[in-house]
PDB file of N, CA and C in Angstrom:
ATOM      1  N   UNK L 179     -18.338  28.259 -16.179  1.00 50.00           N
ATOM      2  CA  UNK L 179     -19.057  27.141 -15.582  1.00 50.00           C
ATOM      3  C   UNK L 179     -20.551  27.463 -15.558  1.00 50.00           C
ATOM      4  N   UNK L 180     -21.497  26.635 -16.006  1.00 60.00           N
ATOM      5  CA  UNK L 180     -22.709  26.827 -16.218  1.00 60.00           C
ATOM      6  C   UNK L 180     -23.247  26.723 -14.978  1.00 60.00           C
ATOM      7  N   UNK L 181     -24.682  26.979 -14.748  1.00 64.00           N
ATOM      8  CA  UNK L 181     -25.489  26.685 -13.756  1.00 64.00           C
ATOM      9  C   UNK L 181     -25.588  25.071 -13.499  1.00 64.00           C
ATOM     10  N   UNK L 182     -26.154  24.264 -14.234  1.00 56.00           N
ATOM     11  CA  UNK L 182     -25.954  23.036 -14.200  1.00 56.00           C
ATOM     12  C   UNK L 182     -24.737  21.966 -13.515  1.00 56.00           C
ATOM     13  N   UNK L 183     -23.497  23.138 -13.819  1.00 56.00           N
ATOM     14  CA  UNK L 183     -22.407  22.103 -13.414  1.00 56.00           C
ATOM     15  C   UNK L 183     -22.190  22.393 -11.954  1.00 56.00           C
ATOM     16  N   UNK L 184     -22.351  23.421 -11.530  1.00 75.00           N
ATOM     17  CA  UNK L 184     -22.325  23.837  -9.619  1.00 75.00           C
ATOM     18  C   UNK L 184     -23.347  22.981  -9.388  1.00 75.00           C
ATOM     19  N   UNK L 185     -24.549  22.358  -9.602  1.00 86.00           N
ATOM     20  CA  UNK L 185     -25.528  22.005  -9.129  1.00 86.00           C
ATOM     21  C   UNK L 185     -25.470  20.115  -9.091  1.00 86.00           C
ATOM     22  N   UNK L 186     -25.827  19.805  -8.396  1.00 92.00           N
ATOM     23  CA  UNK L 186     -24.886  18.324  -7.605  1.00 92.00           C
ATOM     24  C   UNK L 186     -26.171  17.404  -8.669  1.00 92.00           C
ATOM     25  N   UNK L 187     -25.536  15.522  -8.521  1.00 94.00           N
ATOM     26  CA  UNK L 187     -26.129  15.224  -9.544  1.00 94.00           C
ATOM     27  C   UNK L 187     -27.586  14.763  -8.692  1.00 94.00           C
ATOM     28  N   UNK L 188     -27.958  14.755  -7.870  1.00 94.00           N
ATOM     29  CA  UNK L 188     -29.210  14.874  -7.301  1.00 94.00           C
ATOM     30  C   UNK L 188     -30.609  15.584  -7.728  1.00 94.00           C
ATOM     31  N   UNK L 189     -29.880  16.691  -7.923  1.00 96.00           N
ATOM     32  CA  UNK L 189     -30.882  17.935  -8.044  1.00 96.00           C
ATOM     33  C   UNK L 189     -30.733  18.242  -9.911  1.00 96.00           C
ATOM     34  N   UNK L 190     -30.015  17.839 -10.595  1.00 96.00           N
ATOM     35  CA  UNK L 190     -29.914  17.880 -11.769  1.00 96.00           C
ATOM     36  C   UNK L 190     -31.068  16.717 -12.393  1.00 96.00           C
ATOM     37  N   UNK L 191     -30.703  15.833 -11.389  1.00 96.00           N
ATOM     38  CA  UNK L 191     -31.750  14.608 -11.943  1.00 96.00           C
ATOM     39  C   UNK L 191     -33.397  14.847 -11.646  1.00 96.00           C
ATOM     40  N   UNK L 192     -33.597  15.105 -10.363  1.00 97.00           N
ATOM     41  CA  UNK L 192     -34.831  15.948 -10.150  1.00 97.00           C
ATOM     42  C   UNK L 192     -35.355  16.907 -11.246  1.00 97.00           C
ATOM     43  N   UNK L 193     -34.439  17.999 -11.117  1.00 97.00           N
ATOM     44  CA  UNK L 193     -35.359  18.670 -12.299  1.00 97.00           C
ATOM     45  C   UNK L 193     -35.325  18.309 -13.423  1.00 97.00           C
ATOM     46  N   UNK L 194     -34.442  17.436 -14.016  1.00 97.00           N
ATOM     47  CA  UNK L 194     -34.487  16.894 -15.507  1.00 97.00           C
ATOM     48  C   UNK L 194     -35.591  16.376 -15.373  1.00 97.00           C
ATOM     49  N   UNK L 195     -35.682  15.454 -14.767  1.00 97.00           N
ATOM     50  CA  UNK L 195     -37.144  14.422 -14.881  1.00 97.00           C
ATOM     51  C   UNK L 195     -38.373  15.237 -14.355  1.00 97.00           C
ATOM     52  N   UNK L 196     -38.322  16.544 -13.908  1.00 98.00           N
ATOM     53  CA  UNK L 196     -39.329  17.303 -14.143  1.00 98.00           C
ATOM     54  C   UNK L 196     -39.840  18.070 -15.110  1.00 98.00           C
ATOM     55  N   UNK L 197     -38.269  18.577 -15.981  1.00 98.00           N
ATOM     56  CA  UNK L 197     -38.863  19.491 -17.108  1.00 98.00           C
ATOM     57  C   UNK L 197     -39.199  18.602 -18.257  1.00 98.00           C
ATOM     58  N   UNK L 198     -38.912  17.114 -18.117  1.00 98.00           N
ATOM     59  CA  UNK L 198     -38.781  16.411 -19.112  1.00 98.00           C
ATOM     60  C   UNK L 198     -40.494  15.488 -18.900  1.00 98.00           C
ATOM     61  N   UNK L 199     -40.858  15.647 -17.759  1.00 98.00           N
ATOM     62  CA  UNK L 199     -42.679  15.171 -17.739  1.00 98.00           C
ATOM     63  C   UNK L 199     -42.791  17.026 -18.157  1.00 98.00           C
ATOM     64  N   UNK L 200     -42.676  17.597 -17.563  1.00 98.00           N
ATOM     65  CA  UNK L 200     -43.318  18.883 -18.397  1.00 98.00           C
ATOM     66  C   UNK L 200     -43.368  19.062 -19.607  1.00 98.00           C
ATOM     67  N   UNK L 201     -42.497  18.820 -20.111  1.00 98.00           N
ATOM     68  CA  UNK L 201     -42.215  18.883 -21.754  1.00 98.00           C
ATOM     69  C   UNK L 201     -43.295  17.849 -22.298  1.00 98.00           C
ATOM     70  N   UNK L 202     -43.180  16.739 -21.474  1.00 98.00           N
ATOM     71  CA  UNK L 202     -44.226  15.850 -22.600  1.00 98.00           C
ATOM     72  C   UNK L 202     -45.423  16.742 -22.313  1.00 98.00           C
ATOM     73  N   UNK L 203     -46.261  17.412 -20.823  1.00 98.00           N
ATOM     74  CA  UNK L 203     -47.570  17.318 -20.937  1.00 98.00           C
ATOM     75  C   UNK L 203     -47.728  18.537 -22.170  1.00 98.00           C
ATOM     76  N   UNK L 204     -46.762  19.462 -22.536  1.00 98.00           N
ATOM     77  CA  UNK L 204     -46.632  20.916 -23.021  1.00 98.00           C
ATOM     78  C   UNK L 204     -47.012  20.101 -24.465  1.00 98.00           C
ATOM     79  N   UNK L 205     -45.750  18.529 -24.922  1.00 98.00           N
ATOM     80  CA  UNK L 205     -46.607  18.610 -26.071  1.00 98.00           C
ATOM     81  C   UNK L 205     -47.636  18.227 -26.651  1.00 98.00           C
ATOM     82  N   UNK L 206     -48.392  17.571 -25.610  1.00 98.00           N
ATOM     83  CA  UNK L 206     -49.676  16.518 -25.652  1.00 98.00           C
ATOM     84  C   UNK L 206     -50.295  17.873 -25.777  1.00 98.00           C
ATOM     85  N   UNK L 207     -50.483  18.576 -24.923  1.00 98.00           N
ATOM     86  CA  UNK L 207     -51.392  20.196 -25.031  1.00 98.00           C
ATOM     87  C   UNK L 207     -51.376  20.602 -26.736  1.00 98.00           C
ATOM     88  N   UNK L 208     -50.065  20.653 -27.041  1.00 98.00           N
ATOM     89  CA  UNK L 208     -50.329  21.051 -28.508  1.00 98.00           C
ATOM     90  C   UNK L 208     -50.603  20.354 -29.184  1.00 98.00           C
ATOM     91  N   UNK L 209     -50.593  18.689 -28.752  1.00 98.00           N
ATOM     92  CA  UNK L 209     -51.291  17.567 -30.167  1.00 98.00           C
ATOM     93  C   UNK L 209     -52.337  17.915 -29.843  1.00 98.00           C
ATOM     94  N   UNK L 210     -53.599  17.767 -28.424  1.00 98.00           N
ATOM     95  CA  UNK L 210     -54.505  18.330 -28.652  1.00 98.00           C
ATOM     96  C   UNK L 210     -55.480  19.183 -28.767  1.00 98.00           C
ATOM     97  N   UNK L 211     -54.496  20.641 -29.269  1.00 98.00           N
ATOM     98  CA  UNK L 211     -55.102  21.789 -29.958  1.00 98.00           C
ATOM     99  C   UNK L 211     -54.565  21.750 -30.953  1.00 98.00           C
ATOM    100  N   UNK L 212     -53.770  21.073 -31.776  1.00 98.00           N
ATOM    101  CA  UNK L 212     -53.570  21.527 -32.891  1.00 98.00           C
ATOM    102  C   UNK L 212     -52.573  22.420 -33.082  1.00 98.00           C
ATOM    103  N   UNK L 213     -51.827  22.395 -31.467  1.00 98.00           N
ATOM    104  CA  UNK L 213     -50.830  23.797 -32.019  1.00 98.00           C
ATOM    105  C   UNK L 213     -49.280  23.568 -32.359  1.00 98.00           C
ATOM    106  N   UNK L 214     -48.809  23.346 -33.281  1.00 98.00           N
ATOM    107  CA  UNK L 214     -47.163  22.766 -34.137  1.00 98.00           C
ATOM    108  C   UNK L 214     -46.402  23.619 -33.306  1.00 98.00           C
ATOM    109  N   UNK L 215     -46.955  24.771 -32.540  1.00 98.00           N
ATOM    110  CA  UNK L 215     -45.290  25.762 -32.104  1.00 98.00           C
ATOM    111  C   UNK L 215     -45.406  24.760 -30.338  1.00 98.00           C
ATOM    112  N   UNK L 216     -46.276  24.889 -29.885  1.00 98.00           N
ATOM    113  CA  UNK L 216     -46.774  24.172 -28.655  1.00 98.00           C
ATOM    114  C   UNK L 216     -45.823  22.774 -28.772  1.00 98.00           C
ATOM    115  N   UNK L 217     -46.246  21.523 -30.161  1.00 98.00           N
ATOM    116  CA  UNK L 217     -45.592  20.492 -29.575  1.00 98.00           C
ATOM    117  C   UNK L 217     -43.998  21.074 -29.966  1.00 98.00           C
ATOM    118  N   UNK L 218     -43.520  21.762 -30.356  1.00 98.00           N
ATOM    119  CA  UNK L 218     -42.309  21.739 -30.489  1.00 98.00           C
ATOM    120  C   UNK L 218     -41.714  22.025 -29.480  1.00 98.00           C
ATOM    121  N   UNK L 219     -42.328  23.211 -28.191  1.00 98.00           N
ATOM    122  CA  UNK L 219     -41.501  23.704 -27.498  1.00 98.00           C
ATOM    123  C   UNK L 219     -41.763  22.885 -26.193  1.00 98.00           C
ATOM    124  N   UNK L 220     -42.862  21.608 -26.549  1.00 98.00           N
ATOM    125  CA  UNK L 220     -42.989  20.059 -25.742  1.00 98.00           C
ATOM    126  C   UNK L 220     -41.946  19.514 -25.715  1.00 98.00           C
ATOM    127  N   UNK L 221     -41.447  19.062 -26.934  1.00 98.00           N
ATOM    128  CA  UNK L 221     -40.776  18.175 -27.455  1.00 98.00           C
ATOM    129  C   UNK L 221     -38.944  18.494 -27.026  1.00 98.00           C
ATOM    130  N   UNK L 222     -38.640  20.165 -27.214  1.00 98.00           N
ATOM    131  CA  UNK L 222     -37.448  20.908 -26.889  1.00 98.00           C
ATOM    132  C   UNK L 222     -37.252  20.937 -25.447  1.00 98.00           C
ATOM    133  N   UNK L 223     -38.510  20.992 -24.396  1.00 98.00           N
ATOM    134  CA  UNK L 223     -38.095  21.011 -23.270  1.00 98.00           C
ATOM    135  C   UNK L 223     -38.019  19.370 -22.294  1.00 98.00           C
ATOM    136  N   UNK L 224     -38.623  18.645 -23.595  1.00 98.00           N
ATOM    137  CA  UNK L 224     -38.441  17.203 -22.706  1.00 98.00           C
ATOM    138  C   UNK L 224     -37.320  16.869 -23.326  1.00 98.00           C
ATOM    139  N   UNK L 225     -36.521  16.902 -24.356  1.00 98.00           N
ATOM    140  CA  UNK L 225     -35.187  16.567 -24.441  1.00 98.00           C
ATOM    141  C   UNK L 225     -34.037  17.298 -23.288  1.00 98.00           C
ATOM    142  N   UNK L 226     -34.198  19.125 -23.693  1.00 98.00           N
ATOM    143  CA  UNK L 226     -33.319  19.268 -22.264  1.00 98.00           C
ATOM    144  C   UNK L 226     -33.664  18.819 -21.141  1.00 98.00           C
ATOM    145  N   UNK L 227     -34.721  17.915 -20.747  1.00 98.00           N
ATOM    146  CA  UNK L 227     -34.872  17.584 -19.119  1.00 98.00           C
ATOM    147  C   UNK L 227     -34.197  16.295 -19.207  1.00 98.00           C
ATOM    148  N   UNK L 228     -34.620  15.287 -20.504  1.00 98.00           N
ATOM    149  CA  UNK L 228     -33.681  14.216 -20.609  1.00 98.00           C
ATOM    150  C   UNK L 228     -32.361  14.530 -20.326  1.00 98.00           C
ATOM    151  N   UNK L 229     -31.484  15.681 -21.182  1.00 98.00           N
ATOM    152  CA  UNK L 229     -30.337  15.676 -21.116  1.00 98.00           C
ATOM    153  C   UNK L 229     -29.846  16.052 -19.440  1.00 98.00           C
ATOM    154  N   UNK L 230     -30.227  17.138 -18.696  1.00 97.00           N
ATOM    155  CA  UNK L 230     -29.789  17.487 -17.594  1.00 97.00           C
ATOM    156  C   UNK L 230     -30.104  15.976 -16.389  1.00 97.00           C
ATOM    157  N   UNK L 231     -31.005  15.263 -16.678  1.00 97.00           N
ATOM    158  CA  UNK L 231     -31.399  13.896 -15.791  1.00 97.00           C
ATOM    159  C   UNK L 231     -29.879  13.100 -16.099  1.00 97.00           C
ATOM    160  N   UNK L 232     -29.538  13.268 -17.157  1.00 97.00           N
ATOM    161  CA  UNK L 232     -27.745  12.384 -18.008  1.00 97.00           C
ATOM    162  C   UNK L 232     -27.144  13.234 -17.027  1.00 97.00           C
ATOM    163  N   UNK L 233     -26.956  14.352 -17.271  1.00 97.00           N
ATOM    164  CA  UNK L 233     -25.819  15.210 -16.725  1.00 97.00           C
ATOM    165  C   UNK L 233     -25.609  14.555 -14.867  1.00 97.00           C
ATOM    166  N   UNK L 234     -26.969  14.619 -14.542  1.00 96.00           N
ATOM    167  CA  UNK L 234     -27.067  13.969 -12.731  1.00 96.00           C
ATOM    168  C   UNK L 234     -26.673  12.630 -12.736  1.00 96.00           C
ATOM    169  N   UNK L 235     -26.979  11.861 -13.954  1.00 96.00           N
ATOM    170  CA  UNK L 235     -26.418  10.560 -13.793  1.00 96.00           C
ATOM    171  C   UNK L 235     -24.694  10.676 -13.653  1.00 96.00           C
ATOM    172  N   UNK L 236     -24.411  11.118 -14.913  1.00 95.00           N
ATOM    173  CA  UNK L 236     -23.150  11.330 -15.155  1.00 95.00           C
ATOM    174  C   UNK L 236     -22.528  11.560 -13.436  1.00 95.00           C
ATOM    175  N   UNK L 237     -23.403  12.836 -12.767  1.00 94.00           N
ATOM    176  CA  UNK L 237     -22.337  13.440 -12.136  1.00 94.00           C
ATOM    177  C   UNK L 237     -21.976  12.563 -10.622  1.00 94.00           C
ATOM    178  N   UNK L 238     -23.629  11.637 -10.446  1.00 93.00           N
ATOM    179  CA  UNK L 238     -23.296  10.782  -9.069  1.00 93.00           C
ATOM    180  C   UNK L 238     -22.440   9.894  -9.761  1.00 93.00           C
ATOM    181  N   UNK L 239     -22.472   9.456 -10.953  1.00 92.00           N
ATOM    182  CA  UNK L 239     -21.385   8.033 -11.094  1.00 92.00           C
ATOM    183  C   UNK L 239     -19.816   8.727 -10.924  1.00 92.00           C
ATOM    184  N   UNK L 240     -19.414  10.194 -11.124  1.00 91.00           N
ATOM    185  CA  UNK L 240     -18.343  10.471 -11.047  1.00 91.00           C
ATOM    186  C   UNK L 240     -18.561  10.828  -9.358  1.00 91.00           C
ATOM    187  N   UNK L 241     -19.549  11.259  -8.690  1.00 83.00           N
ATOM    188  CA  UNK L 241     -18.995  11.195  -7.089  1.00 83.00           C
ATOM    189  C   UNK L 241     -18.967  10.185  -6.250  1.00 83.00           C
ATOM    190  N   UNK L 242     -19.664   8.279  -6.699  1.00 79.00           N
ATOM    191  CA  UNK L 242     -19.634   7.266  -7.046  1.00 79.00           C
ATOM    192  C   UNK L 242     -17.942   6.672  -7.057  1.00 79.00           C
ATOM    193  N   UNK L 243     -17.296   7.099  -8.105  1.00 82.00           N
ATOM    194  CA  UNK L 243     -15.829   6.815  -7.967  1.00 82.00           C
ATOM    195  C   UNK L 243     -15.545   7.627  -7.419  1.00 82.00           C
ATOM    196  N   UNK L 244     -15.211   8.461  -6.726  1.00 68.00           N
ATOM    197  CA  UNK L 244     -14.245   8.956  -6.105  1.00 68.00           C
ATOM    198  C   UNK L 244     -14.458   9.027  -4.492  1.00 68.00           C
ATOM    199  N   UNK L 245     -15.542   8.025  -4.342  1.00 65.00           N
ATOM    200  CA  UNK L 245     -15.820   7.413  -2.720  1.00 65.00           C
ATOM    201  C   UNK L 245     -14.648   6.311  -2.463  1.00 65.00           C
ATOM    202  N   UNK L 246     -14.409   5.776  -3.945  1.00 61.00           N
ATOM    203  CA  UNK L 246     -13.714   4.238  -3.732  1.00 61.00           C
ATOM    204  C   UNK L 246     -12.197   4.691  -3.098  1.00 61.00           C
TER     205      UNK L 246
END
């Protein structure tokens, strides 16, 4: 079981949508210097923040049903 999955969908969504504004400002930094390794590791950390923000969605809609 990963770190992610102990961690409730609240706080998954929080930091997704944090590493995922981080990621963009990381790759704006490298569009403007010029640096290709910079926007990439922009671009890599705003997708995993997208994905873990899914994972929090995912996980309140499954604690969501099982209120009903």
């Amino acid at each position: 079981m990963s770190n992610l999955d102990k961690k409730g969908g609240t706080q998954n969504r929080v930091e997704g949508a944090a590493k995922e504004a981080a990621g963009k400002v990381r790759g704006k930094i490298g569009d403007l210097t010029d640096n290709r390794s910079e926007q990439l590791k922009g671009k890599k950390d705003e997708i995993k923040g997208k994905a873990q923000n899914q994972l929090g969605k995912a996980q309140q809609n499954l604690d969501d049903t099982d209120d009903i």
